[in-house]
Coordinates of N, CA and C in Angstrom, one line a residue:
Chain A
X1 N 0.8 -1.2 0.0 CA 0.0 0.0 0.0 C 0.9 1.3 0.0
X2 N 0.6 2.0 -1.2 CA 1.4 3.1 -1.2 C 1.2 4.4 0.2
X3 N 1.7 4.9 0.8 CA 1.9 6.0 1.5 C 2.8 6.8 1.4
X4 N 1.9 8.2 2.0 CA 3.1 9.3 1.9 C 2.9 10.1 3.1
X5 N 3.6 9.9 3.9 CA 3.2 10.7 5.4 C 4.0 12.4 5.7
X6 N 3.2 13.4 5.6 CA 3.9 14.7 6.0 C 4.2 14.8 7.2
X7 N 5.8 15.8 7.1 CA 5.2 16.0 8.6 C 5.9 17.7 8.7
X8 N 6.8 18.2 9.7 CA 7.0 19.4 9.6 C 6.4 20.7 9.7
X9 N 5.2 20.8 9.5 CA 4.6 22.0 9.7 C 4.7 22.6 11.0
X10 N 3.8 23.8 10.8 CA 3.6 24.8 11.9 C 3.5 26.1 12.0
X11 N 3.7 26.7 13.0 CA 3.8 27.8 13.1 C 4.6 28.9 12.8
X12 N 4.9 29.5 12.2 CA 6.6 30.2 11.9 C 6.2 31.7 11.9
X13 N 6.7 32.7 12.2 CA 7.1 33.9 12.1 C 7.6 34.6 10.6
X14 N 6.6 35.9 9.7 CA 7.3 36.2 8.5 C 8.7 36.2 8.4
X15 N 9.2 35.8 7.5 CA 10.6 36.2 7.1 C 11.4 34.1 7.8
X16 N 10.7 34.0 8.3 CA 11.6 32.2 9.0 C 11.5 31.4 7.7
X17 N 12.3 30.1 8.5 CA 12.4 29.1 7.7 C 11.3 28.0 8.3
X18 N 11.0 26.7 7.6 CA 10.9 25.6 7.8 C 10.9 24.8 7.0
X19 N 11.1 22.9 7.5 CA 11.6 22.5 6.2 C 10.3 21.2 6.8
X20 N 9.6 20.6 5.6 CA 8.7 20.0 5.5 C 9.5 18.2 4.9
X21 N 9.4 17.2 5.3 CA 9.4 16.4 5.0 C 8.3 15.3 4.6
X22 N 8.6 14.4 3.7 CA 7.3 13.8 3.4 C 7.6 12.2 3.3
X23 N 7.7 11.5 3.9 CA 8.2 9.9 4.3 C 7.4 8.9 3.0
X24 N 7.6 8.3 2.1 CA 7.2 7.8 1.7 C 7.3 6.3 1.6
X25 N 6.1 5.1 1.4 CA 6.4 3.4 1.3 C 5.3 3.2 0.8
X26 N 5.5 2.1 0.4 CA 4.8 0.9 -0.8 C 5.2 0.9 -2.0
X27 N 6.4 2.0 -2.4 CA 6.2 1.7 -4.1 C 7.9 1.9 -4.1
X28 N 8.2 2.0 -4.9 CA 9.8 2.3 -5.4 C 10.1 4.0 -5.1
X29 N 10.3 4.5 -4.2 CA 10.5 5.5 -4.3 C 11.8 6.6 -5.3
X30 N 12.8 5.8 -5.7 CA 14.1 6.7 -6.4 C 13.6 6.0 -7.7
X31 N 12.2 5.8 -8.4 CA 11.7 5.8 -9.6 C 10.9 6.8 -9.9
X32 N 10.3 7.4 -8.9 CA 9.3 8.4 -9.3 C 9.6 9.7 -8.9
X33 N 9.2 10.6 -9.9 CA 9.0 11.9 -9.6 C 8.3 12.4 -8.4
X34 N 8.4 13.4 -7.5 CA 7.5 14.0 -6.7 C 7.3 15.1 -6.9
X35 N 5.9 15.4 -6.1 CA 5.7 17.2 -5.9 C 5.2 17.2 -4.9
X36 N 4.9 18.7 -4.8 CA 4.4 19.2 -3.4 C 3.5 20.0 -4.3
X37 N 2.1 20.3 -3.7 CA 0.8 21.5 -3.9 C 0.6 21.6 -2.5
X38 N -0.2 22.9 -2.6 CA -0.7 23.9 -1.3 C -1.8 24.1 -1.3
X39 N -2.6 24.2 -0.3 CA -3.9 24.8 -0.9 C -4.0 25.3 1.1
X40 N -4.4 26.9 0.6 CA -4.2 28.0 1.4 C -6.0 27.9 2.0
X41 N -5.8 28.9 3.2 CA -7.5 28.0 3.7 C -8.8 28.7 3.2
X42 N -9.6 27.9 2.8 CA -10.6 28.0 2.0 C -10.4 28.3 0.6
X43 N -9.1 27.9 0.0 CA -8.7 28.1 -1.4 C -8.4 27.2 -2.1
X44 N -8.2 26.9 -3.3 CA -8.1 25.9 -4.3 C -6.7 25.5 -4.5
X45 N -6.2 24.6 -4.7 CA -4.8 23.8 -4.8 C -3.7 24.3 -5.9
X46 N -2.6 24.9 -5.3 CA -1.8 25.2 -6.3 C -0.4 24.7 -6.1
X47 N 0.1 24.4 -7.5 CA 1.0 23.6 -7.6 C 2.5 24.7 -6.9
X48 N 3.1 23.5 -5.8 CA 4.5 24.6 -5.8 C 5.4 24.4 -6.1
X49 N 6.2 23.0 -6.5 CA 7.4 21.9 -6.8 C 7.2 20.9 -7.6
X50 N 8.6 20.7 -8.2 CA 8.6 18.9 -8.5 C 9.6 18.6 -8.7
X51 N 10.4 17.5 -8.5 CA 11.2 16.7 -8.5 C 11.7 15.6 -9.3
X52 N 12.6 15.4 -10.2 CA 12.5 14.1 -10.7 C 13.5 12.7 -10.1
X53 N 13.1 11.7 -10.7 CA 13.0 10.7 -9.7 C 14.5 10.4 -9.4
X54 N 15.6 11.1 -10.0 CA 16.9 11.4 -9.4 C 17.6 12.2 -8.6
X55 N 16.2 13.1 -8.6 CA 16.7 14.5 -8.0 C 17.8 15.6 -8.7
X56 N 18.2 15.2 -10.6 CA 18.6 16.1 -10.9 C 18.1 17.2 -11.5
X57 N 16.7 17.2 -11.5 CA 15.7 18.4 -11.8 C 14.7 18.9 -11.1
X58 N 14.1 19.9 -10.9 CA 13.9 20.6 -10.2 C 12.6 21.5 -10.7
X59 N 11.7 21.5 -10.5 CA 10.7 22.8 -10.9 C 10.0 23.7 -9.3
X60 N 9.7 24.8 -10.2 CA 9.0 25.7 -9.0 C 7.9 26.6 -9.7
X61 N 6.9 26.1 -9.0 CA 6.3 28.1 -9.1 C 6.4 29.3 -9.2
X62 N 6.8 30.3 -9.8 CA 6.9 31.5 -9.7 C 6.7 32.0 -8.2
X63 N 6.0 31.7 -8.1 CA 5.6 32.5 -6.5 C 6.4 31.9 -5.0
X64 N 6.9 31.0 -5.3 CA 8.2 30.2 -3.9 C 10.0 30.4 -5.0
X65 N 9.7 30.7 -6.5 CA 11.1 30.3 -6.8 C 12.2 31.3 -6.1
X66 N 13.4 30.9 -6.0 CA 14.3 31.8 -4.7 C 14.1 31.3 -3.8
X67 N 13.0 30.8 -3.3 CA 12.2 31.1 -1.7 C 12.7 29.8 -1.0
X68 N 12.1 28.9 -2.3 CA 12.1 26.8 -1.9 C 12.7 26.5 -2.2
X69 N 13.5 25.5 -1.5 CA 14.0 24.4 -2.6 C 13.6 23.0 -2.1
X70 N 13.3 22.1 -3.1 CA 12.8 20.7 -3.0 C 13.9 19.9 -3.1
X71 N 14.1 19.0 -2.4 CA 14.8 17.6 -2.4 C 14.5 16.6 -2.1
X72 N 15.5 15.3 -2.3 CA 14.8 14.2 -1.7 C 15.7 13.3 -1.5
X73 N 15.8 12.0 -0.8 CA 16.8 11.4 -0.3 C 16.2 10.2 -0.9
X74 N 16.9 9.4 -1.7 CA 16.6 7.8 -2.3 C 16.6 6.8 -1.1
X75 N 18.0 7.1 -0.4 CA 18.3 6.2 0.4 C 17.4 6.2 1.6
X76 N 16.7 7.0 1.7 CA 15.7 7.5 3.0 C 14.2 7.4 2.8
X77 N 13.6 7.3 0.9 CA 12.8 7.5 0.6 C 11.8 8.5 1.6
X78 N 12.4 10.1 1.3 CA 11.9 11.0 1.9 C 12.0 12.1 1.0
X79 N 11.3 13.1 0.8 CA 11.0 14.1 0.0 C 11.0 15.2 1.2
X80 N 12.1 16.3 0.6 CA 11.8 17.4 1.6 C 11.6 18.9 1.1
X81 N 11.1 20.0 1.8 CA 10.5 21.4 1.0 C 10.7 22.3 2.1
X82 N 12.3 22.5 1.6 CA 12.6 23.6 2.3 C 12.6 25.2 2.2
X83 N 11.6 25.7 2.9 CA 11.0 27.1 2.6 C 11.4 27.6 3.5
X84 N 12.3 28.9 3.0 CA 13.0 30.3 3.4 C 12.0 31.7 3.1
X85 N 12.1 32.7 4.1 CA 12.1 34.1 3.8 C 9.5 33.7 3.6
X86 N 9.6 33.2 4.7 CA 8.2 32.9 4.5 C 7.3 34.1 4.3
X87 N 6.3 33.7 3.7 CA 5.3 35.2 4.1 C 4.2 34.9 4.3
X88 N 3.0 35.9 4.7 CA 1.6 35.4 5.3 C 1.0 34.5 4.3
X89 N 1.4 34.9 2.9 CA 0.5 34.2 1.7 C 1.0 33.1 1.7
X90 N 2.2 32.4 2.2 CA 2.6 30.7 2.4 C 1.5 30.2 3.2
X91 N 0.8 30.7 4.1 CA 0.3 29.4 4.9 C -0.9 29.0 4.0
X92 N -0.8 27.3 4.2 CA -1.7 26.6 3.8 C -1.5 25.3 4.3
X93 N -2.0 24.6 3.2 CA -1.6 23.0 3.8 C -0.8 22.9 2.8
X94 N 0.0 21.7 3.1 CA 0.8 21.4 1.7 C 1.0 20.1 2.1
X95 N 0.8 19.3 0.5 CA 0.1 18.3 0.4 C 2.0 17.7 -0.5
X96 N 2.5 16.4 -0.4 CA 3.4 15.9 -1.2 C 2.4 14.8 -2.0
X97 N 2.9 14.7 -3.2 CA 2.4 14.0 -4.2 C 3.3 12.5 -5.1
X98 N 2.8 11.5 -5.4 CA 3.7 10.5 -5.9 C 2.9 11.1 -7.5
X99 N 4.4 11.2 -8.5 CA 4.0 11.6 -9.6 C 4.0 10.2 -11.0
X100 N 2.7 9.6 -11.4 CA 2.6 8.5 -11.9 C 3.4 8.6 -13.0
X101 N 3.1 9.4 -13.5 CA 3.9 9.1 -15.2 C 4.4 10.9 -15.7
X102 N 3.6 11.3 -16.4 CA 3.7 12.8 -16.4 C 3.1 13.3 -15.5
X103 N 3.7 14.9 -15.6 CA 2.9 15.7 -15.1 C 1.1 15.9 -15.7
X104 N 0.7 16.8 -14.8 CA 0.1 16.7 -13.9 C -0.5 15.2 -13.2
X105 N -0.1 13.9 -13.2 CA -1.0 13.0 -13.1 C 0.0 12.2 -11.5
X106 N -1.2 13.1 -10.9 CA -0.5 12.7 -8.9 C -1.3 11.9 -8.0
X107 N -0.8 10.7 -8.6 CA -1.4 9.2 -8.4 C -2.0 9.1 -6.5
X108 N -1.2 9.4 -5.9 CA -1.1 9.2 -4.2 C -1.0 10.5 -3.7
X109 N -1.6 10.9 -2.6 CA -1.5 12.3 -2.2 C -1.5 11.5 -0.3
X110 N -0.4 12.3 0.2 CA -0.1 12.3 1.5 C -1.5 13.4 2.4
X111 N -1.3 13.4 3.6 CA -2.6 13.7 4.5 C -2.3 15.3 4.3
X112 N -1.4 15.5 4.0 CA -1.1 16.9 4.2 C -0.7 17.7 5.5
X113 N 0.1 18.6 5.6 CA 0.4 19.3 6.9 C 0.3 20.8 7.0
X114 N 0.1 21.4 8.0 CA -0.3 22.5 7.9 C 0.8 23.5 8.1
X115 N 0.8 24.5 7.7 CA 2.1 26.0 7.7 C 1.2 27.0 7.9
X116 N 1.1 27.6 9.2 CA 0.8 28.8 9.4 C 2.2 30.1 9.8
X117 N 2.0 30.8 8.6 CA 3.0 32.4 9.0 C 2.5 33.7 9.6
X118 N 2.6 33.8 10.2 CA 1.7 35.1 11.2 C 3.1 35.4 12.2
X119 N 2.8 36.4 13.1 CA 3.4 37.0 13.8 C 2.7 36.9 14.9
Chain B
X1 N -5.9 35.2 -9.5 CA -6.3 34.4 -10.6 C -5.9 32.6 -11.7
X2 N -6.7 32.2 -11.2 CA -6.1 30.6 -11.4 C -5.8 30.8 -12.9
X3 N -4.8 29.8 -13.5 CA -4.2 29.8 -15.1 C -5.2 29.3 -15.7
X4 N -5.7 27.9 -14.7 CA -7.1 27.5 -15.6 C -8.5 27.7 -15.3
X5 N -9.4 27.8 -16.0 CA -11.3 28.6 -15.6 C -11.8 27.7 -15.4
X6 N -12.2 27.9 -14.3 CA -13.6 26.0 -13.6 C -14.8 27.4 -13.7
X7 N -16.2 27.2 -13.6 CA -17.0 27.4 -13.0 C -16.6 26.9 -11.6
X8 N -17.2 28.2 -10.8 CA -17.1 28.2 -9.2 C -18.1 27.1 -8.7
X9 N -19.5 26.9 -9.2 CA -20.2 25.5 -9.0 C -21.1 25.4 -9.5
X10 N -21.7 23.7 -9.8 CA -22.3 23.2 -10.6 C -23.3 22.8 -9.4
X11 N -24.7 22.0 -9.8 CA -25.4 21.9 -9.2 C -26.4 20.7 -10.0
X12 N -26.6 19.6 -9.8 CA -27.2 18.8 -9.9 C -28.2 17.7 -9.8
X13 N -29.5 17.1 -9.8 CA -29.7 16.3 -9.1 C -29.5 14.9 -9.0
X14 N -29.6 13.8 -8.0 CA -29.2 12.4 -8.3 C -29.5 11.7 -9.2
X15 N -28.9 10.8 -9.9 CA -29.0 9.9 -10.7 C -28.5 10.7 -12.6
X16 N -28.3 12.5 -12.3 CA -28.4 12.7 -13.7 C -27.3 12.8 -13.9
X17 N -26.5 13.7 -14.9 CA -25.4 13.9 -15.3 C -25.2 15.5 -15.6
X18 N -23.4 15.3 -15.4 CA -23.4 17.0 -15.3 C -21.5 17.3 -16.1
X19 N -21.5 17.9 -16.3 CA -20.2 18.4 -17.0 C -19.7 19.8 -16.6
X20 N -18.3 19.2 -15.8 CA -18.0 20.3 -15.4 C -16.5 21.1 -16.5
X21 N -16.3 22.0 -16.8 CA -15.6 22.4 -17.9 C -14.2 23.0 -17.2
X22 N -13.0 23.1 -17.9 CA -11.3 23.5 -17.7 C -11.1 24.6 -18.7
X23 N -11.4 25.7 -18.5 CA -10.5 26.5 -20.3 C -9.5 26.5 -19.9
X24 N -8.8 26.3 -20.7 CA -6.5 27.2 -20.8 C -6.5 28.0 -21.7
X25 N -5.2 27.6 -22.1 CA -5.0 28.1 -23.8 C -4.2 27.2 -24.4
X26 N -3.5 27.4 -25.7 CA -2.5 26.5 -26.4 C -1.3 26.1 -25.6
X27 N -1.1 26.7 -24.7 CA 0.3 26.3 -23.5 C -0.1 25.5 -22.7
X28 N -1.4 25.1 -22.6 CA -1.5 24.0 -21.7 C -2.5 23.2 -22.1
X29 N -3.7 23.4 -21.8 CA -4.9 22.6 -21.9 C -4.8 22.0 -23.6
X30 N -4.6 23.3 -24.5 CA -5.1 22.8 -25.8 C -3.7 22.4 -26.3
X31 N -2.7 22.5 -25.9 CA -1.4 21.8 -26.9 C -0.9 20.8 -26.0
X32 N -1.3 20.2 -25.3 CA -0.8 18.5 -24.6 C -2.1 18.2 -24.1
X33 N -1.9 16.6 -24.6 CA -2.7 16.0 -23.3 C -2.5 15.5 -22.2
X34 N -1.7 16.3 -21.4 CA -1.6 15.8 -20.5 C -2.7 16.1 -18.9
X35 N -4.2 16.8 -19.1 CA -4.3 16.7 -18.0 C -5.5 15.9 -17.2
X36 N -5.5 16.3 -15.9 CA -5.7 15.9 -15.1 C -7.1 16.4 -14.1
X37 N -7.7 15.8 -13.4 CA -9.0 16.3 -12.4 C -9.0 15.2 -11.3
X38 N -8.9 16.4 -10.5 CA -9.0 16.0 -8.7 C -10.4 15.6 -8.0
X39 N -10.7 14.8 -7.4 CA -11.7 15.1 -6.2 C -11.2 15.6 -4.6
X40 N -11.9 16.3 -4.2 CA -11.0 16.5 -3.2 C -12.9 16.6 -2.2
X41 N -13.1 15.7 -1.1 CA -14.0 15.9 0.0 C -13.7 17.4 1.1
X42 N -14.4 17.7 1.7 CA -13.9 18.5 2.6 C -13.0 18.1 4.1
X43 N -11.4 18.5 4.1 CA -10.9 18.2 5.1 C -9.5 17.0 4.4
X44 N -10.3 16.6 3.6 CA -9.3 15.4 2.9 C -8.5 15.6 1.6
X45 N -7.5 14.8 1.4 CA -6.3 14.9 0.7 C -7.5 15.1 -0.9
X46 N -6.6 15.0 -1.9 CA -7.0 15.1 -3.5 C -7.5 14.0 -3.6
X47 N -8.0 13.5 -4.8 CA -8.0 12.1 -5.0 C -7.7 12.2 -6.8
X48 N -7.0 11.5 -7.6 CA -7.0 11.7 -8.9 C -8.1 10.6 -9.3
X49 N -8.8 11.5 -10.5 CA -10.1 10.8 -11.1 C -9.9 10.5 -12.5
X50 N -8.7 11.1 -13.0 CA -8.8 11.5 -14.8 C -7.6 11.6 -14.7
X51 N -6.9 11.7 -15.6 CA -5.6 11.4 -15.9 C -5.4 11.3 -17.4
X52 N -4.5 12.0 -18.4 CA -3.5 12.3 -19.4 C -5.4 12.3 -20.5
X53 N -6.5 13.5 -19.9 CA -7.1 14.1 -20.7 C -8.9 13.2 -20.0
X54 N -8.6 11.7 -20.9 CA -9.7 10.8 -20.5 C -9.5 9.4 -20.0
X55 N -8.0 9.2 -19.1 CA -8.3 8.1 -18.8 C -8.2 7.9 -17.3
X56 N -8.6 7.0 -16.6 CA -9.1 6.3 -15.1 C -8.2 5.5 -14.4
X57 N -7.5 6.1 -13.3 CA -7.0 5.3 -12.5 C -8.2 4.2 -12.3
X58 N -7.2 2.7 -11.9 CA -8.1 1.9 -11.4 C -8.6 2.1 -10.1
X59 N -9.9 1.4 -9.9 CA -10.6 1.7 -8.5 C -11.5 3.1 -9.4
X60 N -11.3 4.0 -9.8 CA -12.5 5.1 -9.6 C -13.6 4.6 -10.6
X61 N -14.3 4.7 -10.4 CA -16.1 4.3 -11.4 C -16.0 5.2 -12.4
X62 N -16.8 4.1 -13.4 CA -16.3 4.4 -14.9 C -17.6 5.6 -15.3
X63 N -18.6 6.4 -13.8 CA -19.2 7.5 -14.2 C -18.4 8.5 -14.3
X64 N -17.4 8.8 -14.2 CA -16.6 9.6 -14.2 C -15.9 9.8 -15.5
X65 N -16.0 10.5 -16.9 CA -15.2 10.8 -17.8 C -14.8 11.7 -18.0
X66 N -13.7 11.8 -18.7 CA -13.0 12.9 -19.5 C -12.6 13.4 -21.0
X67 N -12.3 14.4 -21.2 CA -12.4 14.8 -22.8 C -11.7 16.2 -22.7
X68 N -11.6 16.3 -24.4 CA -11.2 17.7 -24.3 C -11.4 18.0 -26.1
X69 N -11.8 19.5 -25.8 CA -12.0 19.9 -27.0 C -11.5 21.5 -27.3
X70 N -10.3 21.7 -28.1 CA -9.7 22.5 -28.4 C -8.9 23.1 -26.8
X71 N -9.2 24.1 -26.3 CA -7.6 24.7 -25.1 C -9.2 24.3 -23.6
X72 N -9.9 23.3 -24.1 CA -11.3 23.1 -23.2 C -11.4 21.6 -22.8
X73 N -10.8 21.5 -21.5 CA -11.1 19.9 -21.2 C -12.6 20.0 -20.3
X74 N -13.2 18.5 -20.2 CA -14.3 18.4 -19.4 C -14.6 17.0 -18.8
X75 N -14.9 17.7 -17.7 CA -14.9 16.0 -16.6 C -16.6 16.2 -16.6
X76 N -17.2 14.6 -17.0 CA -18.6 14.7 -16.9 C -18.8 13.3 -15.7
X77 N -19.7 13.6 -15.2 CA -20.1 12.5 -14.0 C -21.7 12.3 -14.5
X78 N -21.7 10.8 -15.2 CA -23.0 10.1 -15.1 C -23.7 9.4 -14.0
X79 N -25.0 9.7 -13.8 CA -25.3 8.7 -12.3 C -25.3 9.7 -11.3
X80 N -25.1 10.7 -11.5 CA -25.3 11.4 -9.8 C -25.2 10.9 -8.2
X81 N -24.2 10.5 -7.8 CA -24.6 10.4 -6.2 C -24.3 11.1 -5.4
X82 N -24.6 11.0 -4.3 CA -24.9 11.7 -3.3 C -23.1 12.0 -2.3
X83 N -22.4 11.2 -2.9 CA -20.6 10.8 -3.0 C -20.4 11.4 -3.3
X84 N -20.9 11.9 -4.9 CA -20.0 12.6 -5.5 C -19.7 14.4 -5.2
X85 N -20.7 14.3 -4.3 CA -20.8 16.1 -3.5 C -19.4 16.4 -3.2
X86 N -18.5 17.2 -3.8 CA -17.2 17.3 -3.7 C -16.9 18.7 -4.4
X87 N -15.5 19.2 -4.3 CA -14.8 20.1 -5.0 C -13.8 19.1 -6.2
X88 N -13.9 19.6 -7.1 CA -13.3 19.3 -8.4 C -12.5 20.1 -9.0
X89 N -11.4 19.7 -9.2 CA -10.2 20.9 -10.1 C -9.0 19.9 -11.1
X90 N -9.5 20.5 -12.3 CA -8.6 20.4 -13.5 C -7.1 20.9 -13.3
X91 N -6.2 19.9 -13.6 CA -4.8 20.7 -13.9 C -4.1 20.3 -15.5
X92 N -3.1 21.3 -15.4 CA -2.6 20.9 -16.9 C -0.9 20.9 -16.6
X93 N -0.3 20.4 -17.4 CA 1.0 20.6 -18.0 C 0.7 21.7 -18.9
X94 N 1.7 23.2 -18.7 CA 2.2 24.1 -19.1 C 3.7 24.1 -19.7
X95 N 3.9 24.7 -20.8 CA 4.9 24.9 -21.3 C 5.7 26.6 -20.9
X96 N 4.8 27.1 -19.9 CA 5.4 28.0 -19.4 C 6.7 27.5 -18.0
X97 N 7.2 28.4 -17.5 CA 8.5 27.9 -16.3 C 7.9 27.3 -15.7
X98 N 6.0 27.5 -15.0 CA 5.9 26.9 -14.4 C 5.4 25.4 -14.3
X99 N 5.5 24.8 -15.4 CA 5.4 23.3 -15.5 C 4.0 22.6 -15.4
X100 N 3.1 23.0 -14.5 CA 1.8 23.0 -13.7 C 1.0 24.0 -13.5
X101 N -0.3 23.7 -13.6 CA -1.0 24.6 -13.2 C -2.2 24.2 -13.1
X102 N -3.4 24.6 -11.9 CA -4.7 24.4 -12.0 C -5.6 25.3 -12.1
X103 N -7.2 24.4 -12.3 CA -8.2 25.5 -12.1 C -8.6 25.9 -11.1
X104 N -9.4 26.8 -10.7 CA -9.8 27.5 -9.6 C -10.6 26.3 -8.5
X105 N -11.7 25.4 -9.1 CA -11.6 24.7 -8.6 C -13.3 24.8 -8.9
X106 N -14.3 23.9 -9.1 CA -15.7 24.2 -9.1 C -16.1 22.5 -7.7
X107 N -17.3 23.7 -7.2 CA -17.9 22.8 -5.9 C -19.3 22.4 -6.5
X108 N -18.9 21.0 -6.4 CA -20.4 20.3 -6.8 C -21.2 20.0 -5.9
X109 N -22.7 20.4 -6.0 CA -23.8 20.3 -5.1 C -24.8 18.7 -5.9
X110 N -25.1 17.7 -5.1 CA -26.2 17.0 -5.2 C -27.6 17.1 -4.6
X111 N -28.0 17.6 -5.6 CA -29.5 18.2 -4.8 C -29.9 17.3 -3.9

């Protein structure tokens, strides 16, 4: 059974860091691509990362690029989203994704964890 | 402003059928097929329904299709249930930096 467990969130202060980890099992994890989406509260799901299943590429959003960076460890089968220089418009949930084949097509979605930025 | 246009919500009764609509443009929706539509309950993760335009992960019910016609995809649900009461959002592969993108997101009502 595939899983993908978040964890990392919270509460952070504008301008902090935090780094979001996403544990994943049941499938081959250093075959697949991953991402990460957000969805801010009471808002609709926006894409913020992805990763390919080597980790030598990299995508972002316009709106986190500079800010994130996505990694991920094979040997650990762990995906991580490390967000710098936060702002109020970060908080949301953010959801890690197992990516099936191409993009957009995000087969498993983790429970999601929450980021709140406030002061 | 989302990259792609859902109607905000649809509204239907049990047992009928309803079509909910994605516009893009040629950078996404209308020049690949590659996309995709979510169900997402209230509180709970996504769930993928559609996949590379019109096809079905296993496990989801075959009332569920997809299509697309010119920069305009469309997820239609036959059968109406009372399940299906959910938020729905289209995404695409872009040829812009940003790789991805979705729609705003339309909330289905089962009368």
């Amino acid at each position: 059974e595939v899983q993908l467990v978040e964890s990392g969130g919270g509460l952070v202060q504008p301008g902090g860091s935090l780094r979001l980890s996403c544990a994943a099992s049941g499938f081959t994890f250093s075959s697949c691509a991953m991402t990460w989406v957000r969805q801010a509260p009471g808002k609709g799901l926006e894409w913020v990362s992805a990763i390919s299943a080597s980790g030598g590429s990299t995508y972002y959003a316009d709106s986190v690029k500079g800010r994130f960076t996505i990694s991920r460890d094979n040997s650990k089968n762990t995906l991580y989203l490390q967000m710098n220089s936060l702002r109020a418009e970060d908080t949301a949930v953010y959801y890690c994704a197992k990516v099936r084949s191409y993009y957009p097509t995000f087969d498993y979605w983790g429970q999601g964890t929450p980021v709140t930025v406030s002061s | 402003q989302s990259a792609l246009t859902q109607p905000a919500s649809v509204s239907e009764s049990p047992g009928q059928s309803i079509t909910i609509s994605c516009t893009g443009t040629s950078s996404d929706v209308g020049g690949y097929n590659y996309v995709s539509w979510f169900q997402q309950h209230p509180g709970k993760a996504p769930k993928l329904m559609i996949y590379d335009v019109s096809d079905r992960p296993s496990g989801v019910s075959n009332r569920f299709s997809g299509s697309k016609s010119g920069n305009t995809a469309s997820l239609t649900i036959s059968g109406l249930q009372a399940e299906d009461e959910a938020d729905y959002y289209c995404s695409s592969y872009t040829s812009s930096s940003t790789l991805v993108v979705f729609g705003g997101g339309t909330k289905l009502t089962v009368l």
